[in-house]
CSV table of C-alpha atoms in Angstrom, one decimal:
chain,number,residue,atom,x,y,z
A,1,MET,CA,9.7,8.2,20.1
A,2,SER,CA,13.1,8.7,18.3
A,3,LEU,CA,16.2,10.0,20.0
A,4,SER,CA,19.1,11.7,18.8
A,5,ALA,CA,21.8,9.3,18.0
A,6,THR,CA,24.4,11.4,19.9
A,7,PRO,CA,24.1,10.7,23.7
A,8,LEU,CA,27.0,11.3,25.9
A,9,THR,CA,29.9,8.8,25.6
A,10,GLU,CA,32.0,10.2,28.3
A,11,PRO,CA,31.0,12.1,31.7
A,12,ASP,CA,29.3,15.3,30.9
A,13,PRO,CA,31.5,18.1,32.4
A,14,ALA,CA,28.3,20.1,32.9
A,15,ALA,CA,26.8,17.2,34.9
A,16,ASP,CA,29.6,17.7,37.4
A,17,SER,CA,28.7,21.3,38.2
A,18,ALA,CA,25.0,22.1,37.2
A,19,PRO,CA,22.2,20.9,39.5
A,20,ASP,CA,19.4,19.1,37.9
A,21,PRO,CA,16.2,21.0,38.2
A,22,ASP,CA,14.1,17.9,38.4
A,23,ALA,CA,16.0,16.4,41.4
A,24,GLY,CA,14.3,18.4,44.0
A,25,ALA,CA,16.1,20.6,46.6
A,26,ARG,CA,19.1,18.3,46.9
A,27,THR,CA,21.8,18.7,44.2
A,28,PRO,CA,22.6,15.2,42.7
A,29,LEU,CA,26.0,13.7,43.4
A,30,THR,CA,28.4,14.2,40.4
A,31,PRO,CA,29.5,11.3,38.2
A,32,SER,CA,33.0,11.7,39.5
A,33,THR,CA,31.7,11.1,43.1
A,34,LEU,CA,29.7,8.3,42.1
A,35,ARG,CA,32.7,6.7,40.5
A,36,THR,CA,34.6,7.0,43.7
A,37,ILE,CA,31.8,5.3,45.7
A,38,VAL,CA,31.7,2.2,43.5
A,39,ARG,CA,35.5,2.1,43.2
A,40,ASP,CA,35.8,2.3,47.1
A,41,LEU,CA,33.0,-0.4,47.7
A,42,ALA,CA,34.6,-2.7,45.0
A,43,GLU,CA,37.8,-2.6,47.2
A,44,ARG,CA,35.7,-3.8,50.2
A,45,PRO,CA,34.2,-7.1,49.1
A,46,ASP,CA,33.5,-8.1,52.7
A,47,ARG,CA,30.5,-5.6,52.3
A,48,TRP,CA,28.9,-7.2,49.3
A,49,VAL,CA,30.4,-10.4,48.1
A,50,HIS,CA,28.1,-12.4,50.5
A,51,HIS,CA,25.1,-11.0,48.7
A,52,VAL,CA,26.0,-12.2,45.2
A,53,ARG,CA,23.8,-14.6,43.5
A,54,LEU,CA,24.0,-16.1,40.0
A,55,SER,CA,20.9,-16.7,37.9
A,56,THR,CA,20.6,-18.5,34.6
A,57,GLU,CA,17.3,-16.7,33.8
A,58,GLU,CA,18.6,-13.1,33.9
A,59,ARG,CA,20.8,-10.8,35.5
A,60,TRP,CA,20.6,-10.9,39.2
A,61,TYR,CA,20.5,-7.5,41.1
A,62,ARG,CA,20.2,-6.2,44.7
A,63,ARG,CA,19.9,-2.7,46.0
A,64,LEU,CA,22.6,-2.3,48.6
A,65,ALA,CA,22.2,1.2,50.0
A,66,GLY,CA,20.1,4.2,49.3
A,67,ASP,CA,19.1,7.6,50.6
A,68,GLU,CA,17.9,10.9,49.1
A,69,ASP,CA,21.2,11.6,47.3
A,70,HIS,CA,22.1,8.3,45.9
A,71,GLU,CA,21.7,4.5,45.9
A,72,VAL,CA,24.0,1.6,45.2
A,73,TRP,CA,23.3,-1.6,43.3
A,74,LEU,CA,25.0,-4.9,43.1
A,75,ILE,CA,24.5,-6.9,40.0
A,76,SER,CA,25.7,-10.3,38.7
A,77,TRP,CA,26.1,-11.3,35.2
A,78,LEU,CA,26.4,-14.8,33.5
A,79,PRO,CA,27.8,-15.1,30.1
A,80,GLY,CA,25.3,-13.9,27.4
A,81,GLN,CA,23.3,-11.7,29.8
A,82,SER,CA,22.8,-7.9,28.9
A,83,THR,CA,20.9,-4.8,29.7
A,84,GLY,CA,20.0,-3.8,26.2
A,85,PHE,CA,20.1,-0.1,25.5
A,86,HIS,CA,18.5,1.9,28.4
A,87,ASP,CA,18.9,5.2,30.0
A,88,HIS,CA,18.8,6.0,33.8
A,89,GLY,CA,15.7,8.2,34.0
A,90,GLY,CA,17.7,11.4,34.3
A,91,SER,CA,20.0,10.1,37.0
A,92,ARG,CA,23.8,10.5,36.8
A,93,GLY,CA,25.6,7.2,37.3
A,94,ALA,CA,28.8,5.1,37.5
A,95,PHE,CA,29.6,1.5,37.6
A,96,THR,CA,32.6,-0.5,38.2
A,97,VAL,CA,33.5,-4.2,37.2
A,98,ALA,CA,34.4,-5.9,40.5
A,99,LEU,CA,34.8,-9.3,39.1
A,100,GLY,CA,35.0,-10.5,35.7
A,101,GLU,CA,34.7,-8.5,32.4
A,102,LEU,CA,31.9,-6.8,30.6
A,103,GLU,CA,31.4,-5.0,27.3
A,104,GLU,CA,29.6,-1.6,27.0
A,105,LEU,CA,28.1,-0.2,23.8
A,106,SER,CA,27.1,3.2,23.3
A,107,LEU,CA,26.7,5.7,20.5
A,108,GLY,CA,29.5,8.1,19.9
A,109,GLY,CA,27.9,10.6,17.4
A,110,PRO,CA,27.7,10.8,13.6
A,111,ASP,CA,31.5,10.5,13.2
A,112,GLN,CA,32.0,7.6,15.6
A,113,GLY,CA,29.0,5.5,15.2
A,114,LEU,CA,28.7,2.6,17.7
A,115,LEU,CA,31.4,2.5,20.4
A,116,ILE,CA,32.3,-0.9,21.9
A,117,ARG,CA,34.5,-0.9,25.1
A,118,ARG,CA,35.9,-3.7,26.9
A,119,VAL,CA,35.4,-3.2,30.7
A,120,PRO,CA,37.7,-5.4,32.7
A,121,ALA,CA,37.7,-5.8,36.6
A,122,GLY,CA,38.9,-2.8,38.3
A,123,THR,CA,37.5,-0.3,35.6
A,124,ALA,CA,35.0,2.2,36.4
A,125,ARG,CA,32.6,4.2,34.0
A,126,ALA,CA,30.7,7.2,35.1
A,127,PHE,CA,28.0,9.2,33.1
A,128,GLY,CA,25.7,12.2,33.0
A,129,PRO,CA,21.9,12.2,33.1
A,130,GLU,CA,21.4,11.8,29.4
A,131,TYR,CA,23.6,8.6,29.0
A,132,VAL,CA,22.2,5.6,27.1
A,133,HIS,CA,24.2,2.3,26.8
A,134,ASP,CA,24.0,-1.4,26.7
A,135,VAL,CA,26.1,-3.5,28.9
A,136,ARG,CA,26.7,-7.1,28.4
A,137,ASN,CA,28.7,-10.1,29.4
A,138,THR,CA,30.5,-11.5,26.3
A,139,ALA,CA,33.1,-13.2,28.4
A,140,VAL,CA,33.2,-16.8,29.1
A,141,GLY,CA,32.8,-16.5,32.9
A,142,PRO,CA,30.4,-14.5,35.4
A,143,ALA,CA,30.9,-10.9,36.2
A,144,VAL,CA,29.9,-8.7,39.2
A,145,THR,CA,29.3,-4.9,39.2
A,146,LEU,CA,28.6,-2.3,41.5
A,147,HIS,CA,26.4,0.7,40.4
A,148,ALA,CA,25.7,4.1,41.9
A,149,TYR,CA,23.0,6.6,40.7
A,150,SER,CA,22.1,10.0,41.9
A,151,PRO,CA,19.3,10.9,42.5
A,152,PRO,CA,18.1,7.3,43.0
A,153,LEU,CA,16.6,5.6,40.0
A,154,SER,CA,12.9,6.6,39.5
A,155,SER,CA,12.4,5.2,35.9
A,156,MET,CA,14.5,3.5,33.1
A,157,ALA,CA,13.6,3.5,29.4
A,158,HIS,CA,14.7,0.8,27.0
A,159,TYR,CA,15.6,1.4,23.3
A,160,ASP,CA,16.3,-0.4,20.2
A,161,LEU,CA,19.1,0.6,17.8
A,162,ARG,CA,17.7,1.2,14.6
A,163,ALA,CA,19.2,3.0,11.4
A,164,GLU,CA,17.7,6.2,12.4
A,165,GLY,CA,19.2,6.0,15.9
A,166,LEU,CA,17.8,4.8,19.2
A,167,VAL,CA,14.1,4.5,19.5
A,168,ARG,CA,12.4,4.1,22.8
A,169,THR,CA,10.4,0.8,23.2
A,170,SER,CA,9.4,0.8,26.9
A,171,MET,CA,9.6,2.3,30.4
A,172,GLU,CA,9.9,0.7,33.6
A,173,GLY,CA,9.9,2.1,37.2
A,174,PRO,CA,10.8,0.8,40.6
A,175,GLU,CA,7.9,-1.5,40.9
A,176,GLN,CA,9.6,-3.7,38.3
A,177,TRP,CA,12.9,-3.9,40.1
């Protein structure tokens, strides 16, 4: 399945106000609210730092909290670890780098091509339900991030970046997390 090569590169203004019809009766939290959640949590390391683990095999992750509205994940990254291009199954989201530094790749449309952003500690990124990106640790040391999604993640698709744009290669659900 080939997708348009123009996913959102910044928070979708409509995502802050329009309810997602697939989200059930509850209105998803906005990307802006999710950004606030991860930033506030990052400023309280006593609530999460004792959970951090480093894995040489793959990124390590742990769900810290969740309810009907949203969920929060803690992820650690060693140098060279990445997500590959992926979506969030229609959920809105935000992440902040609590420790270290990451790099985020996304497509910026036909006039911009591939966008590469450095995401140092203290930086938060928020996005709407159609956002596709690749997050990676290109630094020399580990990194720790906090992520929030609303509604909670129900699936994620993975993509390859090809000349014609992003092509979906696989799907995964909560049973793989």
